[in-house]
Coordinates of C-alpha atoms in Angstrom, one line a residue:
M1 CA 0.0 0.0 0.0
R2 CA 1.4 3.3 -1.0
R3 CA 2.5 5.7 1.8
A4 CA 0.1 8.4 0.7
A5 CA -2.7 6.1 1.7
L6 CA -0.9 5.3 4.9
A7 CA -0.8 9.0 5.7
G8 CA -4.6 9.3 5.4
A9 CA -5.1 6.1 7.3
A10 CA -2.9 7.4 10.1
V11 CA -4.8 10.6 10.4
A12 CA -8.1 8.8 10.4
F13 CA -6.8 6.3 13.0
A14 CA -5.7 9.2 15.2
T15 CA -9.1 10.9 14.9
A16 CA -10.9 7.7 15.8
V17 CA -8.8 7.2 18.9
L18 CA -9.3 10.8 19.9
A19 CA -13.0 10.5 19.5
A20 CA -13.1 7.4 21.7
C21 CA -10.7 8.6 24.4
G22 CA -11.0 12.4 24.3
S23 CA -8.1 14.9 23.9
S24 CA -5.7 17.1 25.9
G25 CA -3.1 14.3 26.3
D26 CA -0.5 16.7 25.0
G27 CA -1.7 19.8 26.7
P28 CA 0.4 21.8 29.2
A29 CA 1.2 19.8 32.4
T30 CA 1.5 20.8 36.0
A31 CA 4.6 20.1 38.0
G32 CA 3.0 16.8 39.0
G33 CA 2.8 15.7 35.3
T34 CA -1.0 15.9 34.9
P35 CA -2.7 18.1 32.3
S36 CA -3.6 21.5 33.6
G37 CA -6.6 23.7 32.7
P38 CA -10.3 22.8 32.2
A39 CA -11.6 20.0 30.1
A40 CA -13.1 21.2 26.8
S41 CA -16.9 21.1 26.7
A42 CA -17.5 20.8 23.0
P43 CA -17.5 17.6 21.0
A44 CA -14.3 16.5 19.3
V45 CA -13.7 18.0 15.9
P46 CA -12.9 15.4 13.3
A47 CA -9.7 15.4 11.3
P48 CA -10.0 16.4 7.6
A49 CA -10.1 13.7 5.0
V50 CA -7.1 13.2 2.7
P51 CA -7.5 15.9 0.1
G52 CA -6.7 15.9 -3.6
P53 CA -3.8 18.0 -5.0
A54 CA -4.0 21.4 -3.3
V55 CA -3.7 24.5 -5.4
T56 CA -1.4 27.0 -3.8
G57 CA -0.7 30.6 -4.0
P58 CA 2.6 32.5 -4.0
S59 CA 3.0 31.8 -0.3
G60 CA 2.8 28.0 -0.8
A61 CA -0.1 27.6 1.6
P62 CA -3.1 25.5 0.4
D63 CA -6.0 27.6 -0.8
G64 CA -9.3 27.2 1.1
D65 CA -10.1 26.9 4.8
P66 CA -8.7 23.5 6.0
A67 CA -10.9 21.6 8.4
G68 CA -9.6 20.8 11.9
G69 CA -10.9 23.7 14.0
P70 CA -14.0 25.9 14.5
E71 CA -14.3 28.0 11.3
D72 CA -15.6 31.0 13.2
A73 CA -12.5 31.0 15.4
E74 CA -10.4 31.8 12.3
T75 CA -12.8 34.4 10.8
P76 CA -11.0 37.8 11.4
D77 CA -14.3 39.8 10.9
L78 CA -15.9 38.4 14.1
P79 CA -15.2 40.3 17.3
K80 CA -12.9 38.4 19.6
V81 CA -13.0 38.2 23.4
P82 CA -10.3 40.3 25.0
A83 CA -7.5 38.3 26.6
D84 CA -8.4 39.5 30.1
E85 CA -12.0 38.3 29.6
I86 CA -11.2 34.7 28.5
T87 CA -12.3 32.5 31.4
P88 CA -13.5 28.9 31.5
A89 CA -16.9 27.9 32.9
T90 CA -15.0 25.9 35.5
G91 CA -11.3 25.8 36.6
T92 CA -8.6 28.0 35.2
F93 CA -6.6 28.2 32.0
S94 CA -2.8 27.8 32.3
K95 CA -0.6 30.6 30.9
P96 CA 0.2 28.7 27.7
Q97 CA -3.5 27.9 27.2
K98 CA -4.4 31.6 27.7
E99 CA -1.7 32.6 25.2
Y100 CA -3.1 30.1 22.6
L101 CA -6.6 31.5 23.1
T102 CA -5.7 35.1 22.8
D103 CA -7.4 36.6 19.7
R104 CA -8.9 33.2 18.8
V105 CA -12.2 33.2 20.7
P106 CA -15.1 34.8 19.0
R107 CA -17.7 36.4 21.3
G108 CA -20.4 33.9 22.3
M109 CA -18.1 30.9 21.8
D110 CA -17.0 28.7 24.7
P111 CA -13.2 29.2 24.9
A112 CA -12.8 25.6 26.1
A113 CA -14.1 24.5 22.6
V114 CA -11.4 26.5 20.9
L115 CA -8.8 25.1 23.3
Q116 CA -9.9 21.6 22.6
T117 CA -9.2 22.2 18.9
G118 CA -5.6 23.1 19.7
Q119 CA -5.2 20.1 22.0
E120 CA -6.6 17.7 19.4
T121 CA -4.1 19.1 16.9
C122 CA -1.3 18.2 19.3
D123 CA -2.8 14.8 19.8
R124 CA -2.9 14.1 16.0
L125 CA 0.7 15.1 15.7
R126 CA 1.6 12.8 18.6
Y127 CA -0.1 9.8 17.0
L128 CA 1.3 10.5 13.5
V129 CA 4.8 10.8 14.8
K130 CA 4.5 7.4 16.3
A131 CA 3.4 6.0 12.9
D132 CA 5.9 7.9 10.7
R133 CA 7.7 11.2 11.3
D134 CA 7.7 12.1 7.6
I135 CA 3.9 11.5 7.5
A136 CA 3.5 13.9 10.4
V137 CA 5.5 16.6 8.7
A138 CA 3.8 16.1 5.4
A139 CA 0.4 16.3 7.1
V140 CA 1.4 19.8 8.4
V141 CA 2.7 20.8 5.0
T142 CA -0.5 19.9 3.3
G143 CA -2.8 21.3 5.9
E144 CA -4.3 17.9 6.9
V145 CA -3.3 18.8 10.4
A146 CA -4.5 22.4 10.4
D147 CA -3.3 25.3 12.5
A148 CA -0.4 23.3 13.8
E149 CA 1.9 26.3 14.3
P150 CA -0.1 28.1 17.1
A151 CA -1.1 24.9 18.7
V152 CA 2.5 23.6 18.8
A153 CA 3.9 27.0 19.9
H154 CA 1.7 27.2 23.0
L155 CA 0.3 23.7 23.8
C156 CA 2.9 21.1 22.6
P157 CA 6.3 22.7 22.0
R158 CA 7.9 19.3 21.9
H159 CA 6.7 19.1 18.2
Q160 CA 8.2 22.4 17.2
D161 CA 10.8 20.6 15.0
L162 CA 7.9 19.2 12.9
V163 CA 6.4 22.7 12.3
D164 CA 9.9 24.1 11.5
E165 CA 10.6 21.4 8.9
A166 CA 7.1 21.7 7.4
A167 CA 7.5 25.5 6.9
L168 CA 10.3 24.6 4.4
G169 CA 8.2 22.1 2.5
Y170 CA 5.8 22.3 -0.4
P171 CA 2.4 20.7 -0.9
D172 CA 1.1 19.8 -4.3
G173 CA 0.3 22.8 -6.4
T174 CA 2.2 25.6 -8.1
H175 CA 4.8 27.7 -6.2
T176 CA 6.4 30.8 -7.6
G177 CA 8.4 33.8 -6.6
A178 CA 9.4 34.2 -2.9
A179 CA 7.9 30.8 -2.1
L180 CA 10.7 29.0 -4.0
R181 CA 13.7 28.0 -2.0
P182 CA 16.7 26.4 -3.8
G183 CA 17.7 23.1 -2.4
R184 CA 17.1 19.4 -2.4
Y185 CA 13.6 18.0 -1.6
R186 CA 12.0 14.6 -1.2
A187 CA 8.4 13.4 -1.6
P188 CA 8.2 10.5 1.0
S189 CA 4.7 9.3 0.1
P190 CA 3.8 10.1 -3.5
T191 CA 1.1 8.4 -5.5
K192 CA 1.8 6.6 -8.7
D193 CA 0.3 9.7 -10.5
C194 CA 3.1 11.9 -9.0
A195 CA 4.4 14.4 -11.5
W196 CA 6.5 17.5 -11.1
R197 CA 8.0 20.3 -13.3
L198 CA 10.5 23.1 -12.7
T199 CA 10.5 26.1 -15.0
G200 CA 12.8 29.1 -15.3
A201 CA 12.8 32.4 -17.0
K202 CA 10.1 32.8 -19.8
G203 CA 8.7 29.4 -18.9
K204 CA 11.7 27.4 -20.0
E205 CA 11.6 23.9 -18.6
L206 CA 14.5 23.1 -16.3
A207 CA 13.5 19.6 -15.1
A208 CA 10.5 17.4 -14.9
G209 CA 9.6 14.0 -13.6
S210 CA 6.8 11.4 -13.4
P211 CA 8.3 8.4 -11.6
D212 CA 5.0 6.3 -11.8
T213 CA 6.2 4.0 -9.0
G214 CA 4.7 5.4 -5.8
R215 CA 8.1 5.2 -4.2
P216 CA 9.9 8.2 -2.5
V217 CA 11.4 10.6 -5.0
S218 CA 13.8 13.5 -4.7
L219 CA 14.5 16.6 -6.8
T220 CA 16.7 19.7 -6.7
V221 CA 15.2 23.2 -7.0
P222 CA 17.9 25.3 -8.6
A223 CA 18.4 29.0 -7.9
S224 CA 17.3 29.8 -11.5
A225 CA 13.8 28.2 -11.0
T226 CA 10.9 30.6 -11.2
A227 CA 8.1 28.1 -10.8
F228 CA 7.6 24.6 -9.3
T229 CA 4.5 22.6 -10.1
S230 CA 3.6 19.3 -8.4
T231 CA 0.6 17.0 -8.7
G232 CA 0.0 13.6 -7.0
C233 CA 3.2 13.9 -5.0
Y234 CA 1.4 14.9 -1.8
A235 CA 4.2 16.8 -0.1
W236 CA 7.8 17.7 -0.6
L237 CA 10.1 17.9 2.5
P238 CA 13.5 19.5 2.7
E239 CA 16.4 16.9 2.6
G240 CA 19.0 17.2 5.3
A241 CA 16.5 18.8 7.8
T242 CA 17.5 18.4 11.5
R243 CA 15.9 15.3 13.0

């Protein structure tokens, strides 16, 4: 079975376990080693399904609003609860939890529900790392694990290396301009339909490939490249990244 299918299966497995057991296993801990802060009162938010090739803009981020968190919490037009007014129905929020919630809780929404989304993001990463580290990084690159950066920064900093590596990767799509970084990259879990193309000035083709094997593949993005297009390759991770 190709590893792209394994990636989706791993995310689905993590979601099923989280739905059965609840989240917050990777949340901030007290000195005694037990999770601090209140339990979230909202139902678990399911992980997104494995998407098709994502169309990306100049920044390299997938277009659209990935699933994985309350959509309203990410809508900038909704008024947010001021930081000094964010309080749980019971218990207290730890400092990292409060920092995560700042500017993320729309008025009228239970802040514990927003916090649960971040805790579930951490839990997904924890399960995916156990299955395959490259799958975990690729899931962040593609947006399958959404909003990983703020969740990791405040709730599970142990996974910061995954976010740092993902920031240097590429999901399927077209990447141009400042989004292009010269270097060596690998697609650890491509499909058999994986195809890629590098172009330079005036659209001149610099390199292209369609391995048709479903096995990991590598390529080099030269400094002269002006566009990089990938389909069916899922995600490209930087080679030589710190492990």
